[in-house]
PDB file of C-alpha atoms in Angstrom:
ATOM      1  CA  UNK A   1     134.977 -60.363 -42.976  1.00 38.00           C
ATOM      2  CA  UNK A   2     136.579 -63.642 -43.900  1.00 45.00           C
ATOM      3  CA  UNK A   3     136.740 -67.132 -42.459  1.00 47.00           C
ATOM      4  CA  UNK A   4     139.479 -69.708 -42.848  1.00 53.00           C
ATOM      5  CA  UNK A   5     140.569 -72.868 -41.057  1.00 56.00           C
ATOM      6  CA  UNK A   6     143.794 -72.531 -39.126  1.00 54.00           C
ATOM      7  CA  UNK A   7     146.854 -74.305 -40.513  1.00 56.00           C
ATOM      8  CA  UNK A   8     147.350 -76.152 -43.779  1.00 58.00           C
ATOM      9  CA  UNK A   9     144.190 -78.171 -44.565  1.00 54.00           C
ATOM     10  CA  UNK A  10     146.163 -80.863 -46.420  1.00 54.00           C
ATOM     11  CA  UNK A  11     148.362 -81.453 -43.386  1.00 53.00           C
ATOM     12  CA  UNK A  12     145.386 -82.251 -41.206  1.00 69.00           C
ATOM     13  CA  UNK A  13     142.686 -84.840 -40.793  1.00 84.00           C
ATOM     14  CA  UNK A  14     139.724 -83.475 -38.918  1.00 94.00           C
ATOM     15  CA  UNK A  15     137.929 -85.609 -36.343  1.00 94.00           C
ATOM     16  CA  UNK A  16     135.158 -85.219 -33.785  1.00 93.00           C
ATOM     17  CA  UNK A  17     137.636 -83.338 -31.529  1.00 93.00           C
ATOM     18  CA  UNK A  18     137.790 -80.583 -34.186  1.00 93.00           C
ATOM     19  CA  UNK A  19     134.009 -80.196 -34.483  1.00 95.00           C
ATOM     20  CA  UNK A  20     133.848 -76.725 -32.895  1.00 93.00           C
ATOM     21  CA  UNK A  21     136.345 -75.275 -35.421  1.00 91.00           C
ATOM     22  CA  UNK A  22     134.569 -76.745 -38.447  1.00 93.00           C
ATOM     23  CA  UNK A  23     132.077 -74.966 -40.705  1.00 94.00           C
ATOM     24  CA  UNK A  24     130.143 -76.868 -43.364  1.00 97.00           C
ATOM     25  CA  UNK A  25     127.799 -73.995 -44.310  1.00 96.00           C
ATOM     26  CA  UNK A  26     127.069 -74.034 -48.057  1.00 96.00           C
ATOM     27  CA  UNK A  27     129.238 -77.126 -48.680  1.00 97.00           C
ATOM     28  CA  UNK A  28     127.740 -79.130 -51.547  1.00 97.00           C
ATOM     29  CA  UNK A  29     127.153 -82.881 -51.291  1.00 96.00           C
ATOM     30  CA  UNK A  30     127.795 -84.737 -54.550  1.00 94.00           C
ATOM     31  CA  UNK A  31     127.272 -88.284 -53.266  1.00 94.00           C
ATOM     32  CA  UNK A  32     126.450 -90.134 -50.092  1.00 95.00           C
ATOM     33  CA  UNK A  33     126.504 -93.752 -49.115  1.00 95.00           C
ATOM     34  CA  UNK A  34     125.855 -96.090 -46.231  1.00 96.00           C
ATOM     35  CA  UNK A  35     127.971 -99.175 -45.544  1.00 96.00           C
ATOM     36  CA  UNK A  36     126.877-101.859 -43.121  1.00 94.00           C
ATOM     37  CA  UNK A  37     128.886-102.072 -39.895  1.00 91.00           C
ATOM     38  CA  UNK A  38     128.653-104.489 -36.932  1.00 90.00           C
ATOM     39  CA  UNK A  39     125.804-104.438 -34.383  1.00 90.00           C
ATOM     40  CA  UNK A  40     123.219-102.854 -36.687  1.00 91.00           C
ATOM     41  CA  UNK A  41     125.260 -99.711 -37.131  1.00 94.00           C
ATOM     42  CA  UNK A  42     126.592 -98.188 -40.354  1.00 96.00           C
ATOM     43  CA  UNK A  43     129.254 -95.923 -41.802  1.00 96.00           C
ATOM     44  CA  UNK A  44     127.909 -92.806 -43.515  1.00 97.00           C
ATOM     45  CA  UNK A  45     130.149 -91.300 -46.217  1.00 97.00           C
ATOM     46  CA  UNK A  46     129.570 -87.890 -47.793  1.00 97.00           C
ATOM     47  CA  UNK A  47     131.456 -86.657 -50.878  1.00 96.00           C
ATOM     48  CA  UNK A  48     131.513 -82.884 -50.394  1.00 96.00           C
ATOM     49  CA  UNK A  49     133.058 -79.713 -51.719  1.00 96.00           C
ATOM     50  CA  UNK A  50     134.553 -78.357 -48.492  1.00 96.00           C
ATOM     51  CA  UNK A  51     135.005 -74.613 -48.238  1.00 95.00           C
ATOM     52  CA  UNK A  52     138.293 -74.066 -46.386  1.00 92.00           C
ATOM     53  CA  UNK A  53     138.076 -70.254 -46.561  1.00 91.00           C
ATOM     54  CA  UNK A  54     135.550 -67.520 -47.338  1.00 90.00           C
ATOM     55  CA  UNK A  55     137.189 -64.334 -48.571  1.00 89.00           C
ATOM     56  CA  UNK A  56     135.998 -60.822 -49.421  1.00 84.00           C
ATOM     57  CA  UNK A  57     138.457 -59.390 -51.955  1.00 78.00           C
ATOM     58  CA  UNK A  58     137.183 -55.840 -51.267  1.00 80.00           C
ATOM     59  CA  UNK A  59     135.181 -55.313 -54.448  1.00 83.00           C
ATOM     60  CA  UNK A  60     131.900 -56.450 -52.876  1.00 82.00           C
ATOM     61  CA  UNK A  61     132.240 -60.018 -54.128  1.00 86.00           C
ATOM     62  CA  UNK A  62     132.983 -63.250 -52.306  1.00 88.00           C
ATOM     63  CA  UNK A  63     135.665 -65.780 -53.160  1.00 90.00           C
ATOM     64  CA  UNK A  64     136.076 -69.256 -51.756  1.00 93.00           C
ATOM     65  CA  UNK A  65     138.865 -71.774 -51.280  1.00 93.00           C
ATOM     66  CA  UNK A  66     137.171 -75.086 -52.117  1.00 94.00           C
ATOM     67  CA  UNK A  67     138.450 -78.669 -52.125  1.00 93.00           C
ATOM     68  CA  UNK A  68     136.840 -82.068 -52.683  1.00 93.00           C
ATOM     69  CA  UNK A  69     136.627 -83.846 -49.330  1.00 94.00           C
ATOM     70  CA  UNK A  70     135.437 -87.105 -47.853  1.00 95.00           C
ATOM     71  CA  UNK A  71     133.435 -86.841 -44.620  1.00 97.00           C
ATOM     72  CA  UNK A  72     132.874 -90.184 -42.874  1.00 97.00           C
ATOM     73  CA  UNK A  73     130.706 -90.741 -39.787  1.00 97.00           C
ATOM     74  CA  UNK A  74     131.262 -94.023 -37.925  1.00 95.00           C
ATOM     75  CA  UNK A  75     128.924 -96.052 -35.694  1.00 93.00           C
ATOM     76  CA  UNK A  76     125.832 -94.484 -37.257  1.00 96.00           C
ATOM     77  CA  UNK A  77     122.490 -95.523 -35.763  1.00 95.00           C
ATOM     78  CA  UNK A  78     118.968 -94.020 -35.718  1.00 95.00           C
ATOM     79  CA  UNK A  79     119.458 -92.729 -39.279  1.00 97.00           C
ATOM     80  CA  UNK A  80     116.886 -90.489 -41.006  1.00 97.00           C
ATOM     81  CA  UNK A  81     117.274 -88.735 -44.357  1.00 97.00           C
ATOM     82  CA  UNK A  82     114.856 -86.336 -46.018  1.00 97.00           C
ATOM     83  CA  UNK A  83     115.333 -84.261 -49.155  1.00 96.00           C
ATOM     84  CA  UNK A  84     112.622 -83.043 -51.535  1.00 96.00           C
ATOM     85  CA  UNK A  85     113.442 -81.431 -54.896  1.00 97.00           C
ATOM     86  CA  UNK A  86     109.786 -80.888 -55.848  1.00 96.00           C
ATOM     87  CA  UNK A  87     109.719 -77.487 -57.556  1.00 96.00           C
ATOM     88  CA  UNK A  88     113.537 -77.137 -57.463  1.00 96.00           C
ATOM     89  CA  UNK A  89     116.326 -77.927 -59.920  1.00 96.00           C
ATOM     90  CA  UNK A  90     117.979 -81.249 -59.107  1.00 95.00           C
ATOM     91  CA  UNK A  91     121.701 -81.175 -58.378  1.00 93.00           C
ATOM     92  CA  UNK A  92     124.069 -81.540 -55.441  1.00 94.00           C
ATOM     93  CA  UNK A  93     122.327 -80.510 -52.234  1.00 97.00           C
ATOM     94  CA  UNK A  94     124.010 -78.011 -49.910  1.00 97.00           C
ATOM     95  CA  UNK A  95     124.537 -78.155 -46.177  1.00 98.00           C
ATOM     96  CA  UNK A  96     123.104 -75.326 -44.105  1.00 97.00           C
ATOM     97  CA  UNK A  97     125.010 -76.495 -41.049  1.00 97.00           C
ATOM     98  CA  UNK A  98     125.875 -79.466 -38.855  1.00 98.00           C
ATOM     99  CA  UNK A  99     124.924 -79.538 -35.187  1.00 97.00           C
ATOM    100  CA  UNK A 100     125.537 -82.210 -32.598  1.00 97.00           C
ATOM    101  CA  UNK A 101     124.361 -82.905 -29.075  1.00 96.00           C
ATOM    102  CA  UNK A 102     126.217 -85.148 -26.615  1.00 94.00           C
ATOM    103  CA  UNK A 103     124.122 -87.949 -25.133  1.00 93.00           C
ATOM    104  CA  UNK A 104     125.112 -90.163 -22.205  1.00 92.00           C
ATOM    105  CA  UNK A 105     122.846 -93.034 -21.144  1.00 87.00           C
ATOM    106  CA  UNK A 106     122.461 -94.534 -17.657  1.00 87.00           C
ATOM    107  CA  UNK A 107     125.207 -97.114 -18.316  1.00 89.00           C
ATOM    108  CA  UNK A 108     127.655 -94.344 -19.282  1.00 88.00           C
ATOM    109  CA  UNK A 109     127.593 -95.000 -23.041  1.00 88.00           C
ATOM    110  CA  UNK A 110     128.089 -91.735 -24.891  1.00 91.00           C
ATOM    111  CA  UNK A 111     127.385 -90.719 -28.446  1.00 91.00           C
ATOM    112  CA  UNK A 112     126.265 -87.671 -30.372  1.00 95.00           C
ATOM    113  CA  UNK A 113     122.976 -86.874 -32.013  1.00 97.00           C
ATOM    114  CA  UNK A 114     123.940 -85.211 -35.325  1.00 97.00           C
ATOM    115  CA  UNK A 115     121.651 -82.943 -37.376  1.00 98.00           C
ATOM    116  CA  UNK A 116     122.765 -81.988 -40.862  1.00 98.00           C
ATOM    117  CA  UNK A 117     120.353 -79.344 -42.072  1.00 98.00           C
ATOM    118  CA  UNK A 118     120.103 -79.082 -45.836  1.00 98.00           C
ATOM    119  CA  UNK A 119     119.973 -75.520 -47.167  1.00 96.00           C
ATOM    120  CA  UNK A 120     119.177 -76.414 -50.791  1.00 97.00           C
ATOM    121  CA  UNK A 121     116.670 -77.646 -51.510  1.00 97.00           C
ATOM    122  CA  UNK A 122     115.033 -76.167 -48.421  1.00 94.00           C
ATOM    123  CA  UNK A 123     113.654 -78.195 -45.518  1.00 91.00           C
ATOM    124  CA  UNK A 124     115.947 -81.206 -45.973  1.00 96.00           C
ATOM    125  CA  UNK A 125     117.524 -83.002 -43.013  1.00 98.00           C
ATOM    126  CA  UNK A 126     119.918 -85.846 -42.237  1.00 98.00           C
ATOM    127  CA  UNK A 127     119.719 -86.994 -38.608  1.00 98.00           C
ATOM    128  CA  UNK A 128     121.548 -89.832 -36.872  1.00 98.00           C
ATOM    129  CA  UNK A 129     123.402 -90.830 -33.743  1.00 96.00           C
ATOM    130  CA  UNK A 130     127.071 -91.639 -33.912  1.00 94.00           C
ATOM    131  CA  UNK A 131     130.342 -91.284 -32.094  1.00 87.00           C
ATOM    132  CA  UNK A 132     133.160 -90.456 -34.478  1.00 92.00           C
ATOM    133  CA  UNK A 133     133.787 -88.685 -37.760  1.00 96.00           C
ATOM    134  CA  UNK A 134     136.793 -88.092 -39.950  1.00 96.00           C
ATOM    135  CA  UNK A 135     137.223 -85.668 -42.823  1.00 96.00           C
ATOM    136  CA  UNK A 136     140.085 -85.521 -45.319  1.00 93.00           C
ATOM    137  CA  UNK A 137     140.654 -83.410 -48.420  1.00 92.00           C
ATOM    138  CA  UNK A 138     141.300 -85.294 -51.669  1.00 89.00           C
ATOM    139  CA  UNK A 139     143.040 -82.361 -53.395  1.00 89.00           C
ATOM    140  CA  UNK A 140     144.378 -78.922 -52.449  1.00 89.00           C
ATOM    141  CA  UNK A 141     141.832 -76.093 -52.193  1.00 91.00           C
ATOM    142  CA  UNK A 142     141.411 -73.935 -55.283  1.00 90.00           C
ATOM    143  CA  UNK A 143     140.043 -70.402 -55.449  1.00 89.00           C
ATOM    144  CA  UNK A 144     136.544 -70.160 -56.860  1.00 88.00           C
ATOM    145  CA  UNK A 145     133.805 -67.599 -57.197  1.00 87.00           C
ATOM    146  CA  UNK A 146     131.395 -70.473 -56.495  1.00 90.00           C
ATOM    147  CA  UNK A 147     130.912 -72.546 -53.350  1.00 92.00           C
ATOM    148  CA  UNK A 148     131.141 -75.748 -55.363  1.00 90.00           C
ATOM    149  CA  UNK A 149     133.645 -77.108 -57.837  1.00 91.00           C
ATOM    150  CA  UNK A 150     132.954 -77.777 -61.496  1.00 83.00           C
ATOM    151  CA  UNK A 151     132.672 -81.534 -62.103  1.00 80.00           C
ATOM    152  CA  UNK A 152     135.923 -81.543 -64.114  1.00 78.00           C
ATOM    153  CA  UNK A 153     137.829 -79.972 -61.194  1.00 77.00           C
ATOM    154  CA  UNK A 154     136.712 -82.567 -58.656  1.00 82.00           C
ATOM    155  CA  UNK A 155     138.952 -85.466 -57.660  1.00 75.00           C
ATOM    156  CA  UNK A 156     136.556 -88.419 -57.578  1.00 71.00           C
ATOM    157  CA  UNK A 157     135.695 -90.306 -54.437  1.00 72.00           C
ATOM    158  CA  UNK A 158     137.150 -93.794 -54.684  1.00 63.00           C
ATOM    159  CA  UNK A 159     136.761 -96.179 -51.784  1.00 53.00           C
ATOM    160  CA  UNK A 160     136.364 -93.799 -48.842  1.00 47.00           C
ATOM    161  CA  UNK A 161     138.444 -91.919 -46.327  1.00 44.00           C
TER     162      UNK A 161
END
């Protein structure tokens, strides 16, 4: 079987409305940062290799369409981050998946509780509340036998999305 996002990825900016069509499984995170925002909140930026398509060429192998992307979560609060490389080679960590749960308080304020489970190294987790996200590709996807790009093939993250 294969998986691919509908439409041309470069002609689209994904937001929280697109969450259900997104898949971040096995996307590698090369850098992350937190920028201060008003009211004790923050902006969380992840520099990822986004897999736009998983393909099975028919010879028993897998191929991937991979592009450098910037994933930005706004209005981040209640932030927790845990990753432990003890006993594992250190490099970009990979996302197992991203889940979210809608929360609405008594005053009607709504946000999401996000859980980004880290697949490598195992048992890692990023958890936070937030409302919005935006993801953009920084270059067209290229075919790869790997789920991450070689450093020389990555368009660097400058500034943010």
